[in-house]
XYZ file of C-alpha atoms in Angstrom:
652
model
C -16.131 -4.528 -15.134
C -14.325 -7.761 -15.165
C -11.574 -7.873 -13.446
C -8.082 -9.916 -14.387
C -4.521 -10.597 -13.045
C -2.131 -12.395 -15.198
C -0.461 -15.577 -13.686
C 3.087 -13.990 -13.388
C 2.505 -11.662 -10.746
C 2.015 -14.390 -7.530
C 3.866 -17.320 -6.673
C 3.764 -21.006 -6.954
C 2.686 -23.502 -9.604
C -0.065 -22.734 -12.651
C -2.646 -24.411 -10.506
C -1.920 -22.653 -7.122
C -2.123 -19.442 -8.700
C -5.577 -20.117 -10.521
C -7.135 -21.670 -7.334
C -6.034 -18.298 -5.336
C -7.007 -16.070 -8.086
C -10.092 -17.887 -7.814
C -10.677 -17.396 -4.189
C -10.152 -13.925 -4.289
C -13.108 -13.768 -6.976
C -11.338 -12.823 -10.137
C -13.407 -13.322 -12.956
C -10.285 -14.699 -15.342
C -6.996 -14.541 -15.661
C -3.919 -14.356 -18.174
C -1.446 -17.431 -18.809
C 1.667 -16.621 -18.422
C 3.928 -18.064 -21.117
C 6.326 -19.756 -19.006
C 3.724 -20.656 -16.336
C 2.263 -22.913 -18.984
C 5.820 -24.457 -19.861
C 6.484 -25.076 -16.387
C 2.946 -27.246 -15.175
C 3.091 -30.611 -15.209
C -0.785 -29.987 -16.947
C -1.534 -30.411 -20.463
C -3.144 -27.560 -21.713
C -6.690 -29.212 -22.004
C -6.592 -29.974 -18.667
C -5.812 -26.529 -17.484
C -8.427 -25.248 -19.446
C -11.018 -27.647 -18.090
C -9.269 -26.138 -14.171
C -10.239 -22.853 -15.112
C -13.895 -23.592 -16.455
C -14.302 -25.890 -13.048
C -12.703 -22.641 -10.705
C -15.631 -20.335 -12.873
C -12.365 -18.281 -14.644
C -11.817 -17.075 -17.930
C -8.366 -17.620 -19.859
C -8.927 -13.586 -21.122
C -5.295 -13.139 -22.724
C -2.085 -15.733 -24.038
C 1.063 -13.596 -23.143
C 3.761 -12.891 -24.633
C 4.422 -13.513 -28.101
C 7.715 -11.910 -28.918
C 9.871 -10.403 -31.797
C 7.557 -10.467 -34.284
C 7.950 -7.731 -36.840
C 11.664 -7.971 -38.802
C 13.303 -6.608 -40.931
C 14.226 -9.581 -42.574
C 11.901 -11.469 -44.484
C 13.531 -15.226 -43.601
C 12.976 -14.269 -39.442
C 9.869 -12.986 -40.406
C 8.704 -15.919 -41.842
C 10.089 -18.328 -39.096
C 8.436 -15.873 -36.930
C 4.760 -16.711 -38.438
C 5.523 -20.718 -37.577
C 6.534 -19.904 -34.170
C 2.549 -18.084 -34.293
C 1.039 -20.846 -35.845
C 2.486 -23.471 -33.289
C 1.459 -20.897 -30.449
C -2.533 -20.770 -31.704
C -2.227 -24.444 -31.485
C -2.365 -24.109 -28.349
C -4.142 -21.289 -27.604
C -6.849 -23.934 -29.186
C -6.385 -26.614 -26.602
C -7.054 -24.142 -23.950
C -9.379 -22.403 -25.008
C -7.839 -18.631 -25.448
C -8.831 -16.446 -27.983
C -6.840 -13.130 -27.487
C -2.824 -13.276 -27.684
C -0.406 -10.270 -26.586
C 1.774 -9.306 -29.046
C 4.818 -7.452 -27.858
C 7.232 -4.482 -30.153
C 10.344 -5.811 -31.216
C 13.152 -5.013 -28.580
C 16.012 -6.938 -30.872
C 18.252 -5.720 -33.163
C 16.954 -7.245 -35.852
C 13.599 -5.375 -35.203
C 12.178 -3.616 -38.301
C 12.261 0.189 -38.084
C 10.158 0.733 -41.497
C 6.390 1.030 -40.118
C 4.856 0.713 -43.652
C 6.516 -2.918 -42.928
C 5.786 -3.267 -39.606
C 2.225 -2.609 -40.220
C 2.295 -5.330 -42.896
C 3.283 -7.742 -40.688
C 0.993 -7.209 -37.833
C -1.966 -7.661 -40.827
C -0.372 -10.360 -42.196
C -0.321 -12.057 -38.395
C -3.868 -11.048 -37.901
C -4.786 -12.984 -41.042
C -3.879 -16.039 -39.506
C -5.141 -15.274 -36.536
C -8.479 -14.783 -37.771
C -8.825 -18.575 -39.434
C -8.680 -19.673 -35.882
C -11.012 -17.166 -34.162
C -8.071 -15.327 -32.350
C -7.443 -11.389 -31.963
C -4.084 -9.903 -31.183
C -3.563 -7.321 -28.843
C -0.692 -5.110 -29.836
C 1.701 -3.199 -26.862
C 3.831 -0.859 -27.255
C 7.035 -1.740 -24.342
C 8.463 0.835 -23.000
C 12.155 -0.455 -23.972
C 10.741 -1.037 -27.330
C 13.715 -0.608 -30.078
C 11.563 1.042 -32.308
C 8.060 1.165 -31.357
C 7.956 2.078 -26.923
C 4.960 5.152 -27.465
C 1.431 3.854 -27.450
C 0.308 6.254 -30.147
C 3.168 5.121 -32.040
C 1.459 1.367 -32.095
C -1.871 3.166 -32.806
C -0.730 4.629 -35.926
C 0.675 1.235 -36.821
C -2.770 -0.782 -35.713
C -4.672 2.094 -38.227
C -2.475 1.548 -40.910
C -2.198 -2.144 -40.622
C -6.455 -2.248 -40.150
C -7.593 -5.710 -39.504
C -10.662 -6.180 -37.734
C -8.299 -8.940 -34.975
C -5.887 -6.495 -34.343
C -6.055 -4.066 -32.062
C -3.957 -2.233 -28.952
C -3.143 -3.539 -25.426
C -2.397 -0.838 -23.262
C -0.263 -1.256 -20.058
C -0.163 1.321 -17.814
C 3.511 1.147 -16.743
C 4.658 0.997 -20.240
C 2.824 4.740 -20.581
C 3.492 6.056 -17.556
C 6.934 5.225 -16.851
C 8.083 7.083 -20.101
C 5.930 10.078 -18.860
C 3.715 9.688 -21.747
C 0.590 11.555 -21.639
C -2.349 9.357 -21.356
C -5.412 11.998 -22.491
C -4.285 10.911 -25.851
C -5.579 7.072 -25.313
C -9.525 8.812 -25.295
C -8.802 9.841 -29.145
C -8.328 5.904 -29.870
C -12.154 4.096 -30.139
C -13.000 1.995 -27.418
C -13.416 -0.851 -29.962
C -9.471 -0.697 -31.404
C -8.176 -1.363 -27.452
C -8.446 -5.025 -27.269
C -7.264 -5.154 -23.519
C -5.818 -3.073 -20.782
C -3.162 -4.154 -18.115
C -2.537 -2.092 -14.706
C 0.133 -1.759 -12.769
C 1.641 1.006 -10.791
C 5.035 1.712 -9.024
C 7.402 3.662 -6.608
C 8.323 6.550 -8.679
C 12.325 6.045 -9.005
C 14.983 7.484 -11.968
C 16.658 4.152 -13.201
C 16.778 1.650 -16.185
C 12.741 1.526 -17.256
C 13.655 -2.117 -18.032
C 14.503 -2.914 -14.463
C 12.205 -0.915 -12.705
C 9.182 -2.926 -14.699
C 11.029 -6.527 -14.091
C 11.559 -5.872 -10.482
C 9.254 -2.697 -8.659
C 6.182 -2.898 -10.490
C 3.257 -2.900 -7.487
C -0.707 -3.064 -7.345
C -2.781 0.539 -7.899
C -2.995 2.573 -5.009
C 0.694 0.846 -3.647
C 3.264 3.378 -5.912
C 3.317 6.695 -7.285
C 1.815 7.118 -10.112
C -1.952 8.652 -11.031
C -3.677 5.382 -11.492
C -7.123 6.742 -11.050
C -6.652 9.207 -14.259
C -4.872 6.411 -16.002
C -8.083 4.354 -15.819
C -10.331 6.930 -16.251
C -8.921 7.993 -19.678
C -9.546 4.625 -21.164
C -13.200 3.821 -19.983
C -13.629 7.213 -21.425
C -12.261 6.246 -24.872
C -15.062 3.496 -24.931
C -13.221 0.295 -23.258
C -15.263 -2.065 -21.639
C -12.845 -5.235 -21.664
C -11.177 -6.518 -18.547
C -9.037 -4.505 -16.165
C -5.819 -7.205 -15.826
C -2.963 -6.592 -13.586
C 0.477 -7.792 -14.569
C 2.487 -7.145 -12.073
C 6.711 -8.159 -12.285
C 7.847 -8.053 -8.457
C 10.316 -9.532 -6.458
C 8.742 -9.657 -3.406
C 5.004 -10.850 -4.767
C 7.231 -13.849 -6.090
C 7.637 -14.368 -2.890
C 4.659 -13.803 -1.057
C 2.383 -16.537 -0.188
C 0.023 -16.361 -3.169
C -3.651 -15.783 -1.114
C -2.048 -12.719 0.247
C -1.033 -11.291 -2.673
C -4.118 -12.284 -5.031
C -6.563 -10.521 -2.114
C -4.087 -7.466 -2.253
C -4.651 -7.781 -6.447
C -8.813 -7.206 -5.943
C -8.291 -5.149 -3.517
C -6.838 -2.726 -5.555
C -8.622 -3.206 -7.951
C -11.709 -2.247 -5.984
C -9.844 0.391 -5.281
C -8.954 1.947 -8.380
C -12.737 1.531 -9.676
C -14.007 3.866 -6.269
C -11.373 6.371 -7.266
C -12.394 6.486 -11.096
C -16.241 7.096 -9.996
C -15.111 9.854 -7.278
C -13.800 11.563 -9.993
C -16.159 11.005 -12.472
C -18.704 14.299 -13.020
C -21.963 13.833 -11.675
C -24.761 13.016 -14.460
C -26.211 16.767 -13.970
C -23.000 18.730 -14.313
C -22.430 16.656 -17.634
C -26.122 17.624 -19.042
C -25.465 21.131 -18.268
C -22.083 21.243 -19.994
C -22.949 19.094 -22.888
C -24.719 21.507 -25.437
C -21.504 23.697 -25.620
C -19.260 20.513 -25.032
C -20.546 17.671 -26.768
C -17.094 15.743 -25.943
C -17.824 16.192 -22.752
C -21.048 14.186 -23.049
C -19.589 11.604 -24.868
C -16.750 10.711 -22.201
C -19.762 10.589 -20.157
C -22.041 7.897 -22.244
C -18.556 5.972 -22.240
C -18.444 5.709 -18.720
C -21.523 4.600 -18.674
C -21.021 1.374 -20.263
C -19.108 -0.252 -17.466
C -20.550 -0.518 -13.625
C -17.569 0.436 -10.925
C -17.452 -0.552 -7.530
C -19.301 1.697 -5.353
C -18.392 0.768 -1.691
C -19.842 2.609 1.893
C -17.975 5.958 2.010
C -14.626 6.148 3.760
C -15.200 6.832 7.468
C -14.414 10.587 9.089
C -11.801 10.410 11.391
C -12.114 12.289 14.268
C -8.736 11.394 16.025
C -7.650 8.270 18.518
C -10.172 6.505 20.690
C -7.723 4.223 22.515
C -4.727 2.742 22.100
C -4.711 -1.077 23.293
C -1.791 -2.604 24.525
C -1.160 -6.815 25.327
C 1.242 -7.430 28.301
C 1.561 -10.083 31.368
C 2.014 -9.571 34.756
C 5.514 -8.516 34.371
C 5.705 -6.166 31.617
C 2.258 -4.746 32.962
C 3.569 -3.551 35.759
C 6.783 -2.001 34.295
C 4.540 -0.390 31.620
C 2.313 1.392 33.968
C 5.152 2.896 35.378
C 6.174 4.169 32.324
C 2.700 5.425 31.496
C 2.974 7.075 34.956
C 6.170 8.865 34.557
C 4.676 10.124 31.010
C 1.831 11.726 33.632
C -1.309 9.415 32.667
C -3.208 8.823 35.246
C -4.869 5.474 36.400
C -8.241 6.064 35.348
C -10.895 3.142 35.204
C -10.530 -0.216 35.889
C -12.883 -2.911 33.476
C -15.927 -4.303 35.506
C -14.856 -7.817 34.284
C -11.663 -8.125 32.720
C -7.938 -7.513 33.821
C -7.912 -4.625 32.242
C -6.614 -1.194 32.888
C -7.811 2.711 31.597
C -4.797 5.651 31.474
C -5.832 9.019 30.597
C -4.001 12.025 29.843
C -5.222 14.802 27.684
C -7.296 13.389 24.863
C -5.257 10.241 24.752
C -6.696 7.097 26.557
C -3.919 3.771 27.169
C -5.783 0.381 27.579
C -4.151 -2.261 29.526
C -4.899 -5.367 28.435
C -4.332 -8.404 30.863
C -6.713 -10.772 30.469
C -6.254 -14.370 30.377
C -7.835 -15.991 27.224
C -8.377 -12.474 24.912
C -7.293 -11.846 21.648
C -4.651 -9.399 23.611
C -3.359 -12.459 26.268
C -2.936 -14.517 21.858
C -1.371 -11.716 20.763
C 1.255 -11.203 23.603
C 1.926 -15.168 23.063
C 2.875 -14.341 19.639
C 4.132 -11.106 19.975
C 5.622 -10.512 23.611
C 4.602 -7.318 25.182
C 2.957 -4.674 22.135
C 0.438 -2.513 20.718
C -2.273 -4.937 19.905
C -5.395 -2.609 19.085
C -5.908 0.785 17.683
C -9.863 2.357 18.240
C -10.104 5.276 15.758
C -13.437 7.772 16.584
C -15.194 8.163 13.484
C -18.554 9.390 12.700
C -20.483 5.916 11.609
C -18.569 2.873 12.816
C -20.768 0.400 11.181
C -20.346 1.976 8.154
C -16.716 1.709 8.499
C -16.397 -1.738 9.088
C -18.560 -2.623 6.316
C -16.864 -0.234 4.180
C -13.157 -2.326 5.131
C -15.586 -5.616 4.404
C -16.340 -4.751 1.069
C -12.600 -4.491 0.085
C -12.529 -8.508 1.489
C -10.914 -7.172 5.400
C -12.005 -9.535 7.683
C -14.497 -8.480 10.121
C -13.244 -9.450 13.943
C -15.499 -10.280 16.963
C -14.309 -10.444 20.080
C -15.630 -11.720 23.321
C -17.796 -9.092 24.845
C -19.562 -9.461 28.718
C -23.140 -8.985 29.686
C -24.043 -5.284 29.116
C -20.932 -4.635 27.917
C -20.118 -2.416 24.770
C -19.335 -3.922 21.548
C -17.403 -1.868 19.090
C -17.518 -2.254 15.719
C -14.294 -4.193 14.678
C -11.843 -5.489 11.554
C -8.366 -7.058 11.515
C -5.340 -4.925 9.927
C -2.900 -6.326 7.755
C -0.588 -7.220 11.053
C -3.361 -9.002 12.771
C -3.889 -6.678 15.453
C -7.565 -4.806 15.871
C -8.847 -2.067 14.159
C -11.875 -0.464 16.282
C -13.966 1.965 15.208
C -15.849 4.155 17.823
C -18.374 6.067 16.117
C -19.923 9.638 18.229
C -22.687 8.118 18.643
C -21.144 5.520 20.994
C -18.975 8.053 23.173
C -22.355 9.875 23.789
C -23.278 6.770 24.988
C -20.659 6.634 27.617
C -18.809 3.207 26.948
C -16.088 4.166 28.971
C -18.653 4.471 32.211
C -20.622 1.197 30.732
C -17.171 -1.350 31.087
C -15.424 0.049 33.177
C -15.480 1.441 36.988
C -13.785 5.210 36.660
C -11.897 7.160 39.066
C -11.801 10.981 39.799
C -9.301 13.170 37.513
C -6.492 14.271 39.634
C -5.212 16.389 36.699
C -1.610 14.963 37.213
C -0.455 15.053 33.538
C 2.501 16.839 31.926
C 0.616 18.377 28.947
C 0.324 15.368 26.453
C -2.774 16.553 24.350
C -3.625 13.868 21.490
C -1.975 11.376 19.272
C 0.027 13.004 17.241
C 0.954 9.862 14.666
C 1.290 6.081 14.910
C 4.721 4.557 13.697
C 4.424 0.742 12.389
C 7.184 -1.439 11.244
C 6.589 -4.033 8.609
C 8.133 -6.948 7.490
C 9.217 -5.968 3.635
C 6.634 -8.989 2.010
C 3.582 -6.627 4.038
C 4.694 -2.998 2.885
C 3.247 -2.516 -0.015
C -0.244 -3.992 1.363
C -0.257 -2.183 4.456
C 0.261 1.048 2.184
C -3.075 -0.311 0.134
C -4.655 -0.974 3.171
C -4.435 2.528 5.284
C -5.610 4.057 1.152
C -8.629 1.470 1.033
C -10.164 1.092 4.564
C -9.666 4.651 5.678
C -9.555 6.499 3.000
C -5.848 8.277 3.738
C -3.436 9.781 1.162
C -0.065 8.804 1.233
C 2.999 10.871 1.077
C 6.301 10.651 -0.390
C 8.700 7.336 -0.077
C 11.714 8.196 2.049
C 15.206 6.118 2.591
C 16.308 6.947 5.849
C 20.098 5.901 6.741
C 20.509 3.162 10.264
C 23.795 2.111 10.993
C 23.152 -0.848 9.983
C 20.962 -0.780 6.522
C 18.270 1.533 5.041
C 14.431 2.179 5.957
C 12.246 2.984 3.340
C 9.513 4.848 5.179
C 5.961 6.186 3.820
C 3.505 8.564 5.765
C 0.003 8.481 5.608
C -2.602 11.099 6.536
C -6.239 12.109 6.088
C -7.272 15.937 4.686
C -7.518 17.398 8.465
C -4.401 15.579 9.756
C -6.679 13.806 12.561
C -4.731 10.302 11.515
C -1.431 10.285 10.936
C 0.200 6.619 10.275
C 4.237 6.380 9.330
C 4.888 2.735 7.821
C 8.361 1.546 7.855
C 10.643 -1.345 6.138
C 13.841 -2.376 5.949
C 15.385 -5.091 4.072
C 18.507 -5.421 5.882
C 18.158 -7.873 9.302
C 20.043 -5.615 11.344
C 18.188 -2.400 11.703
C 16.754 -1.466 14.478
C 13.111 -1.722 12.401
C 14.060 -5.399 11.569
C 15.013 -6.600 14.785
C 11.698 -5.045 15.803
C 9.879 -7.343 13.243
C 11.624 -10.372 14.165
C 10.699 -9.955 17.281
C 7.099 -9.101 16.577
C 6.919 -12.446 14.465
C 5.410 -9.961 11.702
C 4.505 -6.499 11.938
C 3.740 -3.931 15.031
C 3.495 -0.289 15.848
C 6.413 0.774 17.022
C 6.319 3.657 18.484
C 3.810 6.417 19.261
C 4.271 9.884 19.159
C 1.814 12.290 22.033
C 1.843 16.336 21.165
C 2.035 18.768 23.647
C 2.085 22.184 23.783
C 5.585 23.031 25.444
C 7.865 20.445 24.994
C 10.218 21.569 27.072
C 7.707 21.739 30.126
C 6.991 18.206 29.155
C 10.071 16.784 28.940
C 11.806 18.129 32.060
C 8.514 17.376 34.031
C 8.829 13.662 32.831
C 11.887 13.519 33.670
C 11.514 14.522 37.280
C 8.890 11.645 37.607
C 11.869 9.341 36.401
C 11.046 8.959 32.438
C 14.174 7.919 30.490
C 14.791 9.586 27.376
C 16.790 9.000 24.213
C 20.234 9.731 24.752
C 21.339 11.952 21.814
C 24.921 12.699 21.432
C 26.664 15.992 21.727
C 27.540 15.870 18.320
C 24.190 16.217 16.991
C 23.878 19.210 19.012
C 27.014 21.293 17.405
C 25.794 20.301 13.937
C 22.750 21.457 14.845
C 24.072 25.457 15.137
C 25.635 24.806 11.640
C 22.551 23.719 9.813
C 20.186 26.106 11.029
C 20.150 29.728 12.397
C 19.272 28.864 15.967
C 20.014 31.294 18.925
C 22.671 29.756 21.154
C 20.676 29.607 24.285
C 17.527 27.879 22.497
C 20.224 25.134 21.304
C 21.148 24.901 25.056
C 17.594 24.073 25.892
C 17.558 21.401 23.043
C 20.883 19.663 24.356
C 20.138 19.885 28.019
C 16.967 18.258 27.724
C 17.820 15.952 24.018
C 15.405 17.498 22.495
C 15.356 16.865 18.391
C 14.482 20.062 16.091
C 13.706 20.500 12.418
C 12.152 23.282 10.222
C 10.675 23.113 6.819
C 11.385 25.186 3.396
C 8.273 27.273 5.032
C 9.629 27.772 8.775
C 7.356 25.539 10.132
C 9.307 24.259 13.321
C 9.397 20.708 14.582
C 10.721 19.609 18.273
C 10.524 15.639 19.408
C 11.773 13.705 22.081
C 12.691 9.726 22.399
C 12.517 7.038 25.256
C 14.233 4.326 24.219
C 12.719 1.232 23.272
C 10.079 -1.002 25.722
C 11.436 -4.264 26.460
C 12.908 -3.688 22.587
C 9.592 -3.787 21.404
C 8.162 0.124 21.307
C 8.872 3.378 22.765
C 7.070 6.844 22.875
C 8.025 10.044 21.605
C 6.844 13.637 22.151
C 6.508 16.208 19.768
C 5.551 19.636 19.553
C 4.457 20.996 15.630
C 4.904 24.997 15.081
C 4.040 27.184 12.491
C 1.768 24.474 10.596
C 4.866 21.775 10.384
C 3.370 18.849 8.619
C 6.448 16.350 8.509
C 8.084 13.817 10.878
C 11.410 14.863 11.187
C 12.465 12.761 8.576
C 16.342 14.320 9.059
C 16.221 13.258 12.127
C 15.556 10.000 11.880
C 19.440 8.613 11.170
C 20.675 9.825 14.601
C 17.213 8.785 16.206
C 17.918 5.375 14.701
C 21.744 5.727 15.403
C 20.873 6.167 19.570
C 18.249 3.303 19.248
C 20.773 0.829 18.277
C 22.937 1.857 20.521
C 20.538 1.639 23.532
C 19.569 -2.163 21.441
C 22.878 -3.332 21.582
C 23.022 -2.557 25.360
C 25.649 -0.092 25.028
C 23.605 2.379 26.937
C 20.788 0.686 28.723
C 18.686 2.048 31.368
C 15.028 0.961 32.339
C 12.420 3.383 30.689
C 10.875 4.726 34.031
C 12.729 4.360 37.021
């Protein structure tokens, strides 16, 4: 399919957007009314930009107000037209948007609305133009797509036809099986955009929230696949109104734009019905076979298969000589053990459990760039998967940058991509750990069995600055293939987080992303000072946390101080035997149960030279959250312990 993104969803001038539209290989675009108004270009000129850049001018947007009720505005209404395919001439555009009437003096009579629209299309067709007819959702008279169908049918010029936007349909919970009654033919073009699912003015949501597929809440994939299977095969256009994309430096956001794109088309084939099940079906459903000779017109982007996760390989961290030696005492106290030390590279294995720390060290490595930029943090995350070629060039086809770093004589080289953040995403496929790379680069040591019951990685906590939320989300859906959960505003002293969760089917990854748009949270300060974005914190599961806890403690491990207070509310909200809530307070130990009694217990350290800090949890009864309710007097303690009210090193 072609793909499209009209000019007003990045930032900067008309000819910065079309050169980064163009570099993320966009096959055209649509101008932007005011976009035009605003370059110091004469239309001619931008036209001959786009033919040199290899882009399409698909769609002229918007033409306003144009059906009236009274004749006089009508007629003024037809100049205004005129003057606009002028210069739809000059550059080249041959498809306008024509927007319902949100004025008062809109017409409410669709016998007249209808004339209109032909009389429009008339004109339109002396100059070679077609007008694609949308329905807004704030529409005074006309906001329901099939309303503007009936009125496209009745008016029934061969230059008129529909637009359809997705936000416009969803966001009024319309359903969209109705677009496959309309012929493929009558839809003249289709925009996409998705969004956060929130309850407020649908004209403010769309100016301000609107985000990429696969970044909000709504069912994007069914969205698209109901129009390719009412016969479309026109471009797929995002138009995207967002406050933050205005923002954003433009590249960013236009490789975000494809990438969701690419997205969207894997998810449409996924759910498309194989060829054979069709065949069978067909004889006693015939519409059945023709949604499938629809599809069939367009080609969708088929990309390697998401990898399997099988869990955490490693967990990489970037420190100097100072911090290093601090955080292996930490890592100590948490009961990892010391166990390999790299054949050529300051560089460090801890082992407990399942979970393996890397200490990275070395002079001149990505890690010894990224501490420069970053201080002391999480620089690398190896996931095990079952093909780890296939994963990287799975993350390559959605334009992720492949990374290569510098790797010793006989030593292993792991497949490799950059996340949004610019740390390292490995990918350590089963074939590889049969291999041994652990005993290939590095020297091991004998388990002494010294830990305190840490297991796995239970979830990986990453703050992001608010311009990289919505494409880390897009990201974690893309490249791995995981399903995210609900949005959730979580209360700090000093602001709201918005926070997201992501997970694959068997649970094996579990990623929490988290904003905040105020500069004093403890998440912001945690971005400042990460110059960007940054795990920041990671949660280990063990089987008794109260084993784990006090035995940490006795090897000097600092934990979270959590107040009192949190501990008599606790008896209030839930029915908890009194001596089980004196285990919880003695050792500040967190607890939370879902609607279905599954039980969740968690434990803080406070923060690592205020850049991270660990938690330990313990899931019963098939809990699947995070302790969202916890998370205000988590945050609470956390600025506290930030602010140096109560400090204490992590490990003594």
């Amino acid at each position: 399919m072609r793909r499209s993104i009209a000019t007003v969803s990045i930032s900067g001038s008309l000819e910065d957007k079309m050169e980064s539209i163009a570099r993320a290989r966009f096959d055209g675009f649509e101008v932007f009314e005011n976009d035009l108004i605003h370059s110091a270009l004469s239309p001619r000129r931008i036209a001959a930009l786009a033919a040199d850049l290899g882009l399409a001018i698909d769609l002229y947007q918007p033409f306003r107000d144009l059906d009236a009720a009274d004749d006089k505005l009508f007629r003024r209404n037809l100049d205004r037209a005129e003057r606009k395919f002028d210069l739809m001439g000059e550059l080249g555009a041959t498809m306008i948007l024509i927007c319902s009437n949100v004025s008062a003096s809109a017409s409410t009579d669709d016998a007249q609305i209808a004339g209109q629209l032909y009389e429009l299309a008339e004109r339109a067709a002396k100059r070679g133009i077609r007008l694609a007819y949308e329905s807004l959702a704030w529409g005074r008279h006309v906001w329901d797509y099939r309303h503007s169908w009936r009125l496209v049918q009745q008016a029934d010029h061969p230059h008129l036809g529909l637009c359809l936007d997705s936000f416009h349909i969803l966001s009024r919970g319309l359903d969209p099986r109705h677009i496959e009654e309309i012929p493929g033919e009558s839809i003249f073009f289709l925009q996409l955009a998705d969004a956060p699912l929130m309850t407020m003015d649908v004209l403010q949501w769309s100016r301000h929230y609107r985000c990429f597929p696969g970044q909000g809440g709504f069912d994007m994939p069914a969205f698209l696949g109901h129009v390719l299977a009412a016969g479309y095969a026109g471009p797929m256009s995002l138009e995207i109104f967002n406050d933050v994309f205005r923002e954003a430096p433009n590249r960013d956001t236009t490789h975000d734009a494809m990438r969701s794109l690419l997205w969207l088309e894997e998810q449409v084939k996924l759910r498309r019905p194989a060829p054979s099940a069709v065949a069978a079906e067909a004889p006693q459903a015939p519409a059945s076979a023709a949604r499938a000779a629809a599809f069939s017109r367009v080609e969708l982007f088929a990309p390697p298969a998401p990898p399997r996760i099988d869990g955490t390989a490693f967990v990489e961290f970037a420190v100097d000589d100072r911090t290093q030696s601090a955080l292996c005492r930490a890592f100590a106290a948490l009961g990892f053990e010391r166990a390999g030390v790299h054949r050529s590279k300051n560089v460090t294995l801890w082992r407990q459990g399942e979970i393996n720390l890397v200490v990275n060290n070395e002079p001149g490595s990505f890690a010894s760039e990224f501490f420069q930029r970053h201080g002391p943090s999480i620089c690398a995350i190896a996931l095990r998967t079952d093909d780890g070629l296939r994963a990287v060039n799975r993350a390559q086809s959605f334009h992720v940058p492949r990374f290569e770093g510098r790797v010793g004589p006989h030593e292993t080289t792991i497949p490799a991509v950059r996340g949004v953040d610019g740390s390292i995403l490995y990918f350590v496929s089963s074939e590889l750990e049969q291999r041994g790379f652990w005993d290939a680069d590095f020297v091991l040591a004998a388990s002494a069995d010294t830990g305190i019951g840490l297991g796995t990685l239970d979830h990986v906590a990453i703050a992001a600055p608010i311009e990289n939320f919505d494409s880390a989300v897009l990201f974690q859906r893309a490249v791995l293939g995981l399903e995210p959960g609900d949005s959730l505003e979580l209360t700090d002293p000093y602001g709201m987080v918005r926070s997201r969760a992501l997970s694959n089917d068997a649970r094996t990854l579990r990623i929490a992303l988290n904003v905040s748009q105020s500069r004093s949270t403890v998440i912001a300060r945690s971005v400042d000072t990460l110059h960007g974005a940054g795990v920041h914190h990671l949660a280990f599961d063990c089987a008794d946390i109260f084993a784990s806890v006090a035995a940490a403690r006795e090897r000097g491990l600092v934990f979270l101080h959590i107040p009192d207070n949190y501990y008599d509310d606790l008896v209030a909200r839930f029915d908890l035997d009194a001596a089980f809530v004196a285990r919880l307070r003695a050792l500040r130990v967190l607890y939370d149960r879902d609607p279905a009694g599954g039980e969740f217990l968690h434990a803080y350290t406070p923060m690592f030279e205020r850049r991270f800090f660990f938690e330990l949890v313990q899931r019963i009864g098939g809990y699947d959250g995070y302790g969202a309710s916890n998370a205000p007097v988590r945050m609470a303690a956390l600025a506290r312990d930030v602010a140096g009210l109560v400090s204490a090193p992590l490990a003594r």
